[in-house]
């Protein structure tokens, strides 16, 4: 099915935002990219902000779809108790899907590049950058690990330890590292992390049993 004009506008706008920046792309530029007049564009969007809002809504849909596809806990704090029951293979698969989402899938990778370009120039973009790529993922992972560790501080350190290498690999992939090598390093990192977590949990259980 052919994409609607509204979808074409959204995709063209994101493409321009990721190349020229949100502030650097005008509505006239977007209309020209789609092949319509500026007046025709106004029939679908009243402003550039409305286009951005539509892009953000689509990103939220993609996040929700991915969580459901891998049966992962939602983003709400305190709603992650089921995480420790998820098989290690599913965690590996979800981590890989997240990496490909941000580096290979066109819509989301362009969204990441747009936020990276604009985070220092616009406070709204800085907020979105934090939500999707920095503070948000750390907050989510910390809420996951808090249920496992019982300590907010320990959970935060684990979240940084888990997410930090993944975030760094986004940049290495942008800089020319092959996707295959980046994925190999990511999978090795996740496997090591899971092994350490399971070893630590086993020691904790053994310690509790030995104290009885």
mmCIF file of C-alpha atoms in Angstrom:
data_model
loop_
_atom_site.group_PDB
_atom_site.id
_atom_site.type_symbol
_atom_site.label_atom_id
_atom_site.label_comp_id
_atom_site.label_asym_id
_atom_site.label_seq_id
_atom_site.Cartn_x
_atom_site.Cartn_y
_atom_site.Cartn_z
ATOM 1 C CA UNK A 1 0.000 0.000 0.000
ATOM 2 C CA UNK A 2 1.290 3.444 -0.932
ATOM 3 C CA UNK A 3 2.144 5.672 2.056
ATOM 4 C CA UNK A 4 -0.220 8.557 2.698
ATOM 5 C CA UNK A 5 0.867 12.120 2.026
ATOM 6 C CA UNK A 6 1.032 12.685 5.782
ATOM 7 C CA UNK A 7 3.401 9.733 6.187
ATOM 8 C CA UNK A 8 5.508 10.930 3.261
ATOM 9 C CA UNK A 9 5.772 14.373 4.837
ATOM 10 C CA UNK A 10 6.780 12.871 8.184
ATOM 11 C CA UNK A 11 9.455 10.649 6.653
ATOM 12 C CA UNK A 12 10.826 13.436 4.431
ATOM 13 C CA UNK A 13 10.932 15.815 7.372
ATOM 14 C CA UNK A 14 12.825 13.349 9.540
ATOM 15 C CA UNK A 15 15.284 12.724 6.716
ATOM 16 C CA UNK A 16 15.960 16.458 6.463
ATOM 17 C CA UNK A 17 16.077 16.918 10.246
ATOM 18 C CA UNK A 18 18.729 14.202 10.506
ATOM 19 C CA UNK A 19 20.836 15.833 7.793
ATOM 20 C CA UNK A 20 20.341 19.584 8.286
ATOM 21 C CA UNK A 21 19.036 19.613 11.839
ATOM 22 C CA UNK A 22 15.510 20.430 13.003
ATOM 23 C CA UNK A 23 16.315 24.127 13.104
ATOM 24 C CA UNK A 24 17.999 24.042 9.702
ATOM 25 C CA UNK A 25 15.131 22.503 7.728
ATOM 26 C CA UNK A 26 12.183 24.683 6.752
ATOM 27 C CA UNK A 27 8.628 23.752 5.822
ATOM 28 C CA UNK A 28 9.467 24.811 2.263
ATOM 29 C CA UNK A 29 12.385 22.349 2.251
ATOM 30 C CA UNK A 30 10.082 19.581 3.460
ATOM 31 C CA UNK A 31 7.394 20.336 0.879
ATOM 32 C CA UNK A 32 10.000 20.344 -1.892
ATOM 33 C CA UNK A 33 11.371 16.996 -0.691
ATOM 34 C CA UNK A 34 7.884 15.453 -0.847
ATOM 35 C CA UNK A 35 7.081 17.082 -4.183
ATOM 36 C CA UNK A 36 4.108 19.129 -3.026
ATOM 37 C CA UNK A 37 3.462 22.816 -2.493
ATOM 38 C CA UNK A 38 3.825 24.456 0.878
ATOM 39 C CA UNK A 39 0.083 25.167 0.805
ATOM 40 C CA UNK A 40 -0.597 21.451 0.314
ATOM 41 C CA UNK A 41 1.664 20.641 3.243
ATOM 42 C CA UNK A 42 -0.376 22.968 5.465
ATOM 43 C CA UNK A 43 -3.422 20.780 4.811
ATOM 44 C CA UNK A 44 -1.723 18.079 6.886
ATOM 45 C CA UNK A 45 0.455 19.995 9.358
ATOM 46 C CA UNK A 46 0.063 23.527 10.698
ATOM 47 C CA UNK A 47 3.682 23.805 11.791
ATOM 48 C CA UNK A 48 7.055 22.107 11.938
ATOM 49 C CA UNK A 49 6.377 21.344 15.604
ATOM 50 C CA UNK A 50 3.305 19.330 14.605
ATOM 51 C CA UNK A 51 5.476 17.263 12.277
ATOM 52 C CA UNK A 52 7.961 16.657 15.093
ATOM 53 C CA UNK A 53 5.125 15.632 17.421
ATOM 54 C CA UNK A 54 4.005 13.097 14.816
ATOM 55 C CA UNK A 55 7.571 11.734 14.556
ATOM 56 C CA UNK A 56 7.805 11.372 18.353
ATOM 57 C CA UNK A 57 4.431 9.603 18.484
ATOM 58 C CA UNK A 58 5.666 7.139 15.864
ATOM 59 C CA UNK A 59 8.809 6.495 17.904
ATOM 60 C CA UNK A 60 6.661 5.693 20.943
ATOM 61 C CA UNK A 61 4.634 3.258 18.847
ATOM 62 C CA UNK A 62 7.812 1.523 17.668
ATOM 63 C CA UNK A 63 9.075 1.233 21.258
ATOM 64 C CA UNK A 64 5.784 -0.242 22.439
ATOM 65 C CA UNK A 65 5.661 -2.708 19.535
ATOM 66 C CA UNK A 66 9.200 -3.888 20.287
ATOM 67 C CA UNK A 67 8.490 -4.389 23.996
ATOM 68 C CA UNK A 68 5.420 -6.437 23.151
ATOM 69 C CA UNK A 69 7.234 -8.464 20.493
ATOM 70 C CA UNK A 70 9.870 -9.562 23.004
ATOM 71 C CA UNK A 71 7.452 -9.749 25.970
ATOM 72 C CA UNK A 72 9.569 -7.259 27.905
ATOM 73 C CA UNK A 73 8.315 -5.257 30.897
ATOM 74 C CA UNK A 74 6.994 -1.795 30.170
ATOM 75 C CA UNK A 75 8.728 1.468 30.959
ATOM 76 C CA UNK A 76 6.714 2.271 34.045
ATOM 77 C CA UNK A 77 8.782 2.195 37.223
ATOM 78 C CA UNK A 78 7.893 -0.650 39.523
ATOM 79 C CA UNK A 79 6.450 -2.651 36.637
ATOM 80 C CA UNK A 80 9.586 -4.649 35.924
ATOM 81 C CA UNK A 81 9.440 -7.443 38.496
ATOM 82 C CA UNK A 82 8.924 -9.983 35.723
ATOM 83 C CA UNK A 83 12.294 -9.094 34.205
ATOM 84 C CA UNK A 84 14.275 -11.494 36.380
ATOM 85 C CA UNK A 85 12.107 -14.353 35.074
ATOM 86 C CA UNK A 86 12.935 -13.623 31.422
ATOM 87 C CA UNK A 87 15.309 -16.187 29.836
ATOM 88 C CA UNK A 88 18.809 -14.944 29.077
ATOM 89 C CA UNK A 89 18.338 -15.650 25.365
ATOM 90 C CA UNK A 90 15.386 -13.275 25.223
ATOM 91 C CA UNK A 91 17.437 -10.541 26.896
ATOM 92 C CA UNK A 92 20.173 -11.069 24.308
ATOM 93 C CA UNK A 93 17.662 -10.959 21.467
ATOM 94 C CA UNK A 94 16.010 -7.800 22.799
ATOM 95 C CA UNK A 95 19.381 -6.079 23.262
ATOM 96 C CA UNK A 96 20.286 -6.908 19.663
ATOM 97 C CA UNK A 97 16.913 -5.627 18.468
ATOM 98 C CA UNK A 98 17.482 -2.379 20.359
ATOM 99 C CA UNK A 99 20.883 -1.917 18.779
ATOM 100 C CA UNK A 100 19.573 -2.531 15.260
ATOM 101 C CA UNK A 101 16.606 -0.285 15.967
ATOM 102 C CA UNK A 102 18.868 2.675 16.726
ATOM 103 C CA UNK A 103 21.579 2.032 14.129
ATOM 104 C CA UNK A 104 20.011 0.292 11.125
ATOM 105 C CA UNK A 105 16.256 0.898 10.938
ATOM 106 C CA UNK A 106 15.893 4.055 8.878
ATOM 107 C CA UNK A 107 13.206 5.890 10.847
ATOM 108 C CA UNK A 108 14.680 5.375 14.318
ATOM 109 C CA UNK A 109 18.324 5.763 13.277
ATOM 110 C CA UNK A 110 17.486 9.104 11.645
ATOM 111 C CA UNK A 111 15.599 10.096 14.783
ATOM 112 C CA UNK A 112 18.703 9.350 16.867
ATOM 113 C CA UNK A 113 20.901 11.359 14.509
ATOM 114 C CA UNK A 114 18.479 14.289 14.617
ATOM 115 C CA UNK A 115 18.549 14.335 18.428
ATOM 116 C CA UNK A 116 22.328 14.018 18.467
ATOM 117 C CA UNK A 117 22.631 17.025 16.142
ATOM 118 C CA UNK A 118 20.159 19.227 18.000
ATOM 119 C CA UNK A 119 20.618 18.348 21.692
ATOM 120 C CA UNK A 120 22.997 21.280 22.279
ATOM 121 C CA UNK A 121 20.969 23.817 20.301
ATOM 122 C CA UNK A 122 17.423 23.322 21.539
ATOM 123 C CA UNK A 123 16.167 22.504 25.037
ATOM 124 C CA UNK A 124 13.219 20.517 23.712
ATOM 125 C CA UNK A 125 15.522 18.337 21.630
ATOM 126 C CA UNK A 126 17.833 17.955 24.620
ATOM 127 C CA UNK A 127 14.873 16.619 26.594
ATOM 128 C CA UNK A 128 14.017 14.136 23.860
ATOM 129 C CA UNK A 129 17.656 13.049 23.655
ATOM 130 C CA UNK A 130 17.656 12.334 27.377
ATOM 131 C CA UNK A 131 14.341 10.491 27.210
ATOM 132 C CA UNK A 132 15.240 8.175 24.347
ATOM 133 C CA UNK A 133 19.020 7.825 24.454
ATOM 134 C CA UNK A 134 20.465 8.793 27.840
ATOM 135 C CA UNK A 135 18.519 9.295 31.064
ATOM 136 C CA UNK A 136 15.444 7.369 29.924
ATOM 137 C CA UNK A 137 17.189 4.057 29.165
ATOM 138 C CA UNK A 138 19.262 4.352 32.361
ATOM 139 C CA UNK A 139 16.123 5.009 34.423
ATOM 140 C CA UNK A 140 14.382 2.021 32.852
ATOM 141 C CA UNK A 141 17.315 -0.325 33.445
ATOM 142 C CA UNK A 142 17.802 0.967 37.007
ATOM 143 C CA UNK A 143 14.149 0.207 37.766
ATOM 144 C CA UNK A 144 14.714 -3.296 36.398
ATOM 145 C CA UNK A 145 17.830 -3.907 38.479
ATOM 146 C CA UNK A 146 16.348 -2.333 41.634
ATOM 147 C CA UNK A 147 13.910 -5.236 41.777
ATOM 148 C CA UNK A 148 16.836 -7.655 41.555
ATOM 149 C CA UNK A 149 19.337 -5.912 43.843
ATOM 150 C CA UNK A 150 17.013 -4.250 46.337
ATOM 151 C CA UNK A 151 19.258 -1.168 46.243
ATOM 152 C CA UNK A 152 18.713 1.961 44.146
ATOM 153 C CA UNK A 153 22.414 2.840 44.136
ATOM 154 C CA UNK A 154 23.492 -0.666 43.120
ATOM 155 C CA UNK A 155 20.770 -0.725 40.472
ATOM 156 C CA UNK A 156 21.958 2.577 39.004
ATOM 157 C CA UNK A 157 25.543 1.328 38.744
ATOM 158 C CA UNK A 158 24.353 -1.869 37.059
ATOM 159 C CA UNK A 159 22.253 0.155 34.612
ATOM 160 C CA UNK A 160 25.285 2.271 33.698
ATOM 161 C CA UNK A 161 27.426 -0.849 33.354
ATOM 162 C CA UNK A 162 24.871 -2.526 31.095
ATOM 163 C CA UNK A 163 23.853 0.409 28.912
ATOM 164 C CA UNK A 164 27.165 2.275 28.658
ATOM 165 C CA UNK A 165 28.856 -0.120 26.190
ATOM 166 C CA UNK A 166 25.685 -0.348 24.105
ATOM 167 C CA UNK A 167 25.505 3.440 23.824
ATOM 168 C CA UNK A 168 29.203 3.600 22.903
ATOM 169 C CA UNK A 169 28.671 1.020 20.167
ATOM 170 C CA UNK A 170 26.068 3.291 18.547
ATOM 171 C CA UNK A 171 28.803 5.859 18.026
ATOM 172 C CA UNK A 172 31.389 3.314 16.900
ATOM 173 C CA UNK A 173 28.916 2.004 14.341
ATOM 174 C CA UNK A 174 28.324 5.567 13.101
ATOM 175 C CA UNK A 175 32.081 6.016 12.848
ATOM 176 C CA UNK A 176 32.644 3.112 10.478
ATOM 177 C CA UNK A 177 32.747 -0.042 12.574
ATOM 178 C CA UNK A 178 30.923 -2.784 10.677
ATOM 179 C CA UNK A 179 27.491 -3.755 11.980
ATOM 180 C CA UNK A 180 28.668 -7.367 12.213
ATOM 181 C CA UNK A 181 31.599 -6.417 14.477
ATOM 182 C CA UNK A 182 29.451 -4.075 16.578
ATOM 183 C CA UNK A 183 26.846 -6.799 17.062
ATOM 184 C CA UNK A 184 29.546 -9.312 17.967
ATOM 185 C CA UNK A 185 30.854 -6.956 20.653
ATOM 186 C CA UNK A 186 27.330 -6.225 21.881
ATOM 187 C CA UNK A 187 26.417 -9.899 22.183
ATOM 188 C CA UNK A 188 29.682 -10.606 24.012
ATOM 189 C CA UNK A 189 29.001 -7.733 26.410
ATOM 190 C CA UNK A 190 25.437 -8.881 27.134
ATOM 191 C CA UNK A 191 26.557 -12.488 27.665
ATOM 192 C CA UNK A 192 29.301 -11.424 30.077
ATOM 193 C CA UNK A 193 26.903 -9.173 31.940
ATOM 194 C CA UNK A 194 24.284 -11.903 32.292
ATOM 195 C CA UNK A 195 26.927 -14.398 33.459
ATOM 196 C CA UNK A 196 28.134 -11.935 36.104
ATOM 197 C CA UNK A 197 24.590 -11.265 37.262
ATOM 198 C CA UNK A 198 23.794 -14.964 37.532
ATOM 199 C CA UNK A 199 27.052 -15.652 39.367
ATOM 200 C CA UNK A 200 26.357 -12.847 41.808
ATOM 201 C CA UNK A 201 22.827 -14.093 42.386
ATOM 202 C CA UNK A 202 24.105 -17.633 43.021
ATOM 203 C CA UNK A 203 26.648 -16.348 45.576
ATOM 204 C CA UNK A 204 23.912 -14.374 47.304
ATOM 205 C CA UNK A 205 21.649 -17.437 47.532
ATOM 206 C CA UNK A 206 24.535 -19.581 48.779
ATOM 207 C CA UNK A 207 25.386 -16.983 51.398
ATOM 208 C CA UNK A 208 21.827 -16.882 52.682
ATOM 209 C CA UNK A 209 21.628 -20.673 52.873
ATOM 210 C CA UNK A 210 24.989 -20.851 54.678
ATOM 211 C CA UNK A 211 23.820 -18.408 57.340
ATOM 212 C CA UNK A 212 20.846 -20.554 58.314
#
